mmCIF file with all atom_site columns, C-alpha atoms in Angstrom:
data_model
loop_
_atom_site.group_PDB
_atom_site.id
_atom_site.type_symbol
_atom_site.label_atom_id
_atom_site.label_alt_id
_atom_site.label_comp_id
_atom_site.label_asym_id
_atom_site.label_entity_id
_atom_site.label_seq_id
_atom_site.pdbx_PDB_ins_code
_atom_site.Cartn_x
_atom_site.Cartn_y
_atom_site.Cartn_z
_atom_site.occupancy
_atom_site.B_iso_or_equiv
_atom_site.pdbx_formal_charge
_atom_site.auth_seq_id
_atom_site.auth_comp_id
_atom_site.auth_asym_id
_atom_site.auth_atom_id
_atom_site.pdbx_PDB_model_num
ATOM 1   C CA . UNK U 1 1   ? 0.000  0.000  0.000   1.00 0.00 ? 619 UNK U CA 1
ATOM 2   C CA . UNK U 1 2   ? 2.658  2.550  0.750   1.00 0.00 ? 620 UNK U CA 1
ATOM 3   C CA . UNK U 1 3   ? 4.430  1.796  -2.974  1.00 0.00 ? 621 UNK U CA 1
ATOM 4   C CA . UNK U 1 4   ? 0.726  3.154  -4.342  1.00 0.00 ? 622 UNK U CA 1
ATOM 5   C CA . UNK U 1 5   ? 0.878  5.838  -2.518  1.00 0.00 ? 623 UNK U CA 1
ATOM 6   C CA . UNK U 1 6   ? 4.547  6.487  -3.021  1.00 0.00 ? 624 UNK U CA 1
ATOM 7   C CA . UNK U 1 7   ? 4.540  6.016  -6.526  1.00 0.00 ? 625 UNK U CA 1
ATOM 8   C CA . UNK U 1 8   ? 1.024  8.701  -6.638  1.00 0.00 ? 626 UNK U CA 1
ATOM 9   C CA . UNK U 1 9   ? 3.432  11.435 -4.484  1.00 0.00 ? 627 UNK U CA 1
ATOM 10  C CA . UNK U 1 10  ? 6.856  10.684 -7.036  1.00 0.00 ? 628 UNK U CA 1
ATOM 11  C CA . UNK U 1 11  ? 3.937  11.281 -9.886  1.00 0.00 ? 629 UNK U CA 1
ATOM 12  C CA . UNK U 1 12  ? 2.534  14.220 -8.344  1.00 0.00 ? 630 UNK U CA 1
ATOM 13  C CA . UNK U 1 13  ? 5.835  15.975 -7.392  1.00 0.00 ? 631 UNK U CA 1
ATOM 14  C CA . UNK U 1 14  ? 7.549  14.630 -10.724 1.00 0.00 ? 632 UNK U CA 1
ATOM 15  C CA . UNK U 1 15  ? 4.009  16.958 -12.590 1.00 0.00 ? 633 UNK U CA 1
ATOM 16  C CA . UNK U 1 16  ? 4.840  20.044 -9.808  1.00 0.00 ? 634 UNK U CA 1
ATOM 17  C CA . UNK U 1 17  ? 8.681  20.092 -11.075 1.00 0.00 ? 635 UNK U CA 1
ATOM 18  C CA . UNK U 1 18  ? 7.515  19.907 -14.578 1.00 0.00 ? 636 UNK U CA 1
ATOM 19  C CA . UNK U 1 19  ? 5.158  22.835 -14.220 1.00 0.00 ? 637 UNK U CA 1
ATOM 20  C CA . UNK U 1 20  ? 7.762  25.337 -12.542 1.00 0.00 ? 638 UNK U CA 1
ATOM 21  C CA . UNK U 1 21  ? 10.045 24.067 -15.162 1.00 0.00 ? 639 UNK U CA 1
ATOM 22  C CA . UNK U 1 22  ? 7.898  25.035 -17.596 1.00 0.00 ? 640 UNK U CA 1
ATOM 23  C CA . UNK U 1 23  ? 7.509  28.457 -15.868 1.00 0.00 ? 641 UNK U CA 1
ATOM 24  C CA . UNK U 1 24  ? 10.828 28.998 -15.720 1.00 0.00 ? 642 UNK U CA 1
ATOM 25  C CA . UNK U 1 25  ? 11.166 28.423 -19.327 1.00 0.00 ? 643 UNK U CA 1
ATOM 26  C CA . UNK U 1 26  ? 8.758  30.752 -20.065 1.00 0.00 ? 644 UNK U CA 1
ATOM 27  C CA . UNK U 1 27  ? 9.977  33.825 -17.948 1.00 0.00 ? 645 UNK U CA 1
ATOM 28  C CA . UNK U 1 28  ? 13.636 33.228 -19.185 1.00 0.00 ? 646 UNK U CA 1
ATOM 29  C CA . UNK U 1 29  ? 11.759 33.223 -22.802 1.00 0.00 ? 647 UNK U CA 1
ATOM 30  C CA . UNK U 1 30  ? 10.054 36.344 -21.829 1.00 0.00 ? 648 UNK U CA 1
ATOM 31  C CA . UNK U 1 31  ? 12.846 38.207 -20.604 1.00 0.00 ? 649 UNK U CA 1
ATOM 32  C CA . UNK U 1 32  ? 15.173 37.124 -23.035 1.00 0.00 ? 650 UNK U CA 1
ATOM 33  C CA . UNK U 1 33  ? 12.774 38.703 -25.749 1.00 0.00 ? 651 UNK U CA 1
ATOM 34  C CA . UNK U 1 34  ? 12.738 41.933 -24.164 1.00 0.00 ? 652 UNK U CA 1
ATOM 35  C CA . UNK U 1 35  ? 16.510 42.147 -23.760 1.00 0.00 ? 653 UNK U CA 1
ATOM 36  C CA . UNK U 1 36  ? 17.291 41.727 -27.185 1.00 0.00 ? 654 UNK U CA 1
ATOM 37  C CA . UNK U 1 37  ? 14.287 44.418 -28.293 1.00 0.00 ? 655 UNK U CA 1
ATOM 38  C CA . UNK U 1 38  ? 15.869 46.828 -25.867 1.00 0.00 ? 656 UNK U CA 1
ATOM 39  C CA . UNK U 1 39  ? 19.323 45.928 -27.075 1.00 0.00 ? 657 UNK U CA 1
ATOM 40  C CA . UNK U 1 40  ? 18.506 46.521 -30.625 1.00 0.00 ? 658 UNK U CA 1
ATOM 41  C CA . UNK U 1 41  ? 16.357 49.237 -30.137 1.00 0.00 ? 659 UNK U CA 1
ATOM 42  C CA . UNK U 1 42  ? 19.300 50.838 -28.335 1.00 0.00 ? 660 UNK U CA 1
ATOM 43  C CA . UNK U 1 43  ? 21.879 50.383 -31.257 1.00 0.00 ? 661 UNK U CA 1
ATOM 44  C CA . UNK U 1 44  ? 20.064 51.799 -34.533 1.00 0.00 ? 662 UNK U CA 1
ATOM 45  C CA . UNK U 1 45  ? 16.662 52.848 -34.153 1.00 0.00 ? 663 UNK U CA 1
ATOM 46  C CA . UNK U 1 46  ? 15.429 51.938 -37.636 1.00 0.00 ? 664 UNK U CA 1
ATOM 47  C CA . UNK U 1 47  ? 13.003 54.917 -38.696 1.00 0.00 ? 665 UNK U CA 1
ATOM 48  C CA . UNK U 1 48  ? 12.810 53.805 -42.249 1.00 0.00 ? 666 UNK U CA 1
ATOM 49  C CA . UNK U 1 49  ? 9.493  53.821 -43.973 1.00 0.00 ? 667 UNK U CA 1
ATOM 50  C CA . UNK U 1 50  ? 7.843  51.265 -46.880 1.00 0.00 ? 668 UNK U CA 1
ATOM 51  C CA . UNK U 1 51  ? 9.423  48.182 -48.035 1.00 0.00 ? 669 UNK U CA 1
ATOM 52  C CA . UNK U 1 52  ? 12.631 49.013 -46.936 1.00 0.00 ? 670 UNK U CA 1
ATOM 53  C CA . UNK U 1 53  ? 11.577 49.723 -43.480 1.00 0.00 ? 671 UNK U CA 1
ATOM 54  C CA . UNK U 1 54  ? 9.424  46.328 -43.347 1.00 0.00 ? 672 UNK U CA 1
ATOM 55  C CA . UNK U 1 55  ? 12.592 44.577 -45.093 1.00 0.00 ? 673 UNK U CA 1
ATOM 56  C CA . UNK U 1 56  ? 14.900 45.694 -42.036 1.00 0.00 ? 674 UNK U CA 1
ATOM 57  C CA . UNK U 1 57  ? 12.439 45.274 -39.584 1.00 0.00 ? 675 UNK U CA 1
ATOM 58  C CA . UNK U 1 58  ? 11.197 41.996 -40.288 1.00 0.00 ? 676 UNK U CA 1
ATOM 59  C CA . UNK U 1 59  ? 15.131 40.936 -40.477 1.00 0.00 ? 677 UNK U CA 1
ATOM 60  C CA . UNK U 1 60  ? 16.420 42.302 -37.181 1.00 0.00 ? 678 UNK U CA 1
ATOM 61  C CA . UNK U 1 61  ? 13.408 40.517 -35.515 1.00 0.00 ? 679 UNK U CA 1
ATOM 62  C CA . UNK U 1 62  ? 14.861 37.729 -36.847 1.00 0.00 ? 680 UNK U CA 1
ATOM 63  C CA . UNK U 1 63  ? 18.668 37.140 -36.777 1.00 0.00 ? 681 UNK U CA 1
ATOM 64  C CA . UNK U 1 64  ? 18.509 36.482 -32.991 1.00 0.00 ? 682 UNK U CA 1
ATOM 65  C CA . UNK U 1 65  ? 16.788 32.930 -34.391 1.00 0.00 ? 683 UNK U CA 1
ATOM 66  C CA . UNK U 1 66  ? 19.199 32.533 -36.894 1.00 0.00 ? 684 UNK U CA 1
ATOM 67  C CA . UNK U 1 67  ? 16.605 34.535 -39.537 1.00 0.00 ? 685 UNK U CA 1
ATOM 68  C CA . UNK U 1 68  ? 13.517 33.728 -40.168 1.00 0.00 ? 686 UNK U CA 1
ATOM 69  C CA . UNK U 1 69  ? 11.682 30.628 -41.965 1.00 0.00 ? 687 UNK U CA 1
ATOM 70  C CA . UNK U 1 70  ? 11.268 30.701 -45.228 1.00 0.00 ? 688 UNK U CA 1
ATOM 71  C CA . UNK U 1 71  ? 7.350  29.947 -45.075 1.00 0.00 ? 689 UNK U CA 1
ATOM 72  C CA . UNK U 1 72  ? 7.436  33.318 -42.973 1.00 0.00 ? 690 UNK U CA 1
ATOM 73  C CA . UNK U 1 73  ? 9.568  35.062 -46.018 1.00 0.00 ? 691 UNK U CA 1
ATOM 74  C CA . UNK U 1 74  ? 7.712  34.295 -48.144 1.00 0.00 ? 692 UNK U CA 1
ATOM 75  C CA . UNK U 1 75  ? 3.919  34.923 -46.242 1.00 0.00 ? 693 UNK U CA 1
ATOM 76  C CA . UNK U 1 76  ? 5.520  38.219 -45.783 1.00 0.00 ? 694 UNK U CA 1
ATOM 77  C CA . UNK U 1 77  ? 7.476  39.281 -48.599 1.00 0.00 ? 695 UNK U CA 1
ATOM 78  C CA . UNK U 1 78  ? 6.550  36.337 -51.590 1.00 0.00 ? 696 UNK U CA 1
ATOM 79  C CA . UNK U 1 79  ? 9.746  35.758 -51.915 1.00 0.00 ? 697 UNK U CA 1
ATOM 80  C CA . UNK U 1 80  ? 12.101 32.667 -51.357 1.00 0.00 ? 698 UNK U CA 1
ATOM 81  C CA . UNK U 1 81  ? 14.897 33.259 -48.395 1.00 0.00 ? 699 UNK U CA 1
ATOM 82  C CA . UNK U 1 82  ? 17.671 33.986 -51.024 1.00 0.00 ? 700 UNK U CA 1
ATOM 83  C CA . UNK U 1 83  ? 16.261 36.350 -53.105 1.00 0.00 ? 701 UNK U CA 1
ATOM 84  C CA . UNK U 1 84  ? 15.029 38.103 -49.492 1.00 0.00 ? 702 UNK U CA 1
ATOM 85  C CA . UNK U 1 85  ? 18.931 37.832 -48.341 1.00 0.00 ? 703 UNK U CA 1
ATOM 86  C CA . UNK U 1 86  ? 19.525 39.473 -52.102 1.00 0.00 ? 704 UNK U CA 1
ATOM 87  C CA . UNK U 1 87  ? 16.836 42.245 -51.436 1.00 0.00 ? 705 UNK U CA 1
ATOM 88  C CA . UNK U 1 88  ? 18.471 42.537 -47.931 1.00 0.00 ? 706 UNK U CA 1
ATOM 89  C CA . UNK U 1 89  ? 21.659 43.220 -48.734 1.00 0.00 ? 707 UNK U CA 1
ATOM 90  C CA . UNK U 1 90  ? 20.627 45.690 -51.782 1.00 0.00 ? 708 UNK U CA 1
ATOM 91  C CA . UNK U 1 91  ? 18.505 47.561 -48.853 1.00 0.00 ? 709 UNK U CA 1
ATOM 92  C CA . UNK U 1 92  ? 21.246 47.885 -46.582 1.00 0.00 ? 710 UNK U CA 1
ATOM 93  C CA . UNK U 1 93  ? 23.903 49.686 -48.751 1.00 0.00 ? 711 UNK U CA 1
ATOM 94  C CA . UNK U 1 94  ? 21.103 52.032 -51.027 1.00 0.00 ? 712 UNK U CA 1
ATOM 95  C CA . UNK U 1 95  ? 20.054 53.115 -47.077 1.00 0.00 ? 713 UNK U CA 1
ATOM 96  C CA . UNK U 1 96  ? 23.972 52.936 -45.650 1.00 0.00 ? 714 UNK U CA 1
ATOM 97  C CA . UNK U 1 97  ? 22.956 51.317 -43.252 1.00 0.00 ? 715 UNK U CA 1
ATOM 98  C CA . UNK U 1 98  ? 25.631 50.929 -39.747 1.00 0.00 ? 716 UNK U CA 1
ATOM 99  C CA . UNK U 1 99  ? 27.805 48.351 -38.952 1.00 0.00 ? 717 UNK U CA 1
ATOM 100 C CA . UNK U 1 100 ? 25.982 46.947 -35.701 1.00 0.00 ? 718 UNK U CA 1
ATOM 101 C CA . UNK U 1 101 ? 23.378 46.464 -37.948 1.00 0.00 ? 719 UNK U CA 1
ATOM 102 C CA . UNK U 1 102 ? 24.999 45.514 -40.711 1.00 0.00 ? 720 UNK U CA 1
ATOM 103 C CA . UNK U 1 103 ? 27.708 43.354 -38.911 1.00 0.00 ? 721 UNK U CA 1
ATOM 104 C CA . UNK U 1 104 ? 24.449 41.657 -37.465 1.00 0.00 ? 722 UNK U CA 1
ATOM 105 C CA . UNK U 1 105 ? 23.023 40.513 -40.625 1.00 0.00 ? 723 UNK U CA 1
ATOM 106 C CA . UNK U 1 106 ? 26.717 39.322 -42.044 1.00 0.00 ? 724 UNK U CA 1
ATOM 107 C CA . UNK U 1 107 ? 25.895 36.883 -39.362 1.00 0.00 ? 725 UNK U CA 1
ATOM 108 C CA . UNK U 1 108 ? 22.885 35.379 -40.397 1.00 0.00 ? 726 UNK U CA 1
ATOM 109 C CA . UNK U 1 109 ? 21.808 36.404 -44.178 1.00 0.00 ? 727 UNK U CA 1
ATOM 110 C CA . UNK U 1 110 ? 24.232 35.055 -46.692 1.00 0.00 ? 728 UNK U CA 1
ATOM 111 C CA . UNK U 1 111 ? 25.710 37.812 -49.006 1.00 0.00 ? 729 UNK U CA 1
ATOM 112 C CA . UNK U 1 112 ? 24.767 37.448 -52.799 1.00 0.00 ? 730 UNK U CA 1
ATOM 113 C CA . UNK U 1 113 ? 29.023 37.660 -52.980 1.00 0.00 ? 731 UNK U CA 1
ATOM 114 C CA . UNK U 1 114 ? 29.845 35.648 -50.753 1.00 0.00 ? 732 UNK U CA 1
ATOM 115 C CA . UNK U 1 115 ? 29.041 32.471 -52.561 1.00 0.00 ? 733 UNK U CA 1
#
């Protein structure tokens, strides 16, 4: 009888640990978001309107992440994840853009030179 009722606690308290685990997880997520908005919002506002404005925007979201999906490149822009690097790239020097920002992307979105 007490193995039922042990086994019922090590269940119970096994469910517990997995819930703060998973609140944990989701505060570290949480925070972790908000740092990197603040930190990017700190090192080049990007004030640029239109397509060029939503090109930049939607790719510094991104490159934390590694950049983003192609089904979301394409949703967004219609366009496969190359030829968005390739519009990328074209956006950042016609704008001049900096080199946190640009040093940033080097990171994640291939350059159409670099192979």
């Amino acid at each position: 009888m007490n193995t039922e009722q042990d086994s019922s606690n090590a269940c119970a308290s096994h469910t517990g640990h997995q819930v703060t685990l998973d609140l944990q997880l989701r505060r570290y997520r949480n925070a972790r978001r908000r740092k990197v908005a603040d930190r990017l919002a700190r090192q080049e506002p990007i004030e640029f309107t239109g397509e060029a404005g939503e090109i930049l925007r939607f790719a510094l979201i991104w490159a934390p992440y590694g950049g983003a999906p192609a089904e979301e490149t394409f949703q967004k822009f219609g366009m496969a994840p190359r030829r968005f690097a390739e519009k990328l790239w074209q956006t950042v020097e016609e704008l001049g853009c900096g080199r946190t920002i640009t040093s940033q992307f080097a990171s994640v979105y291939a350059h159409p030179g670099s192979g």
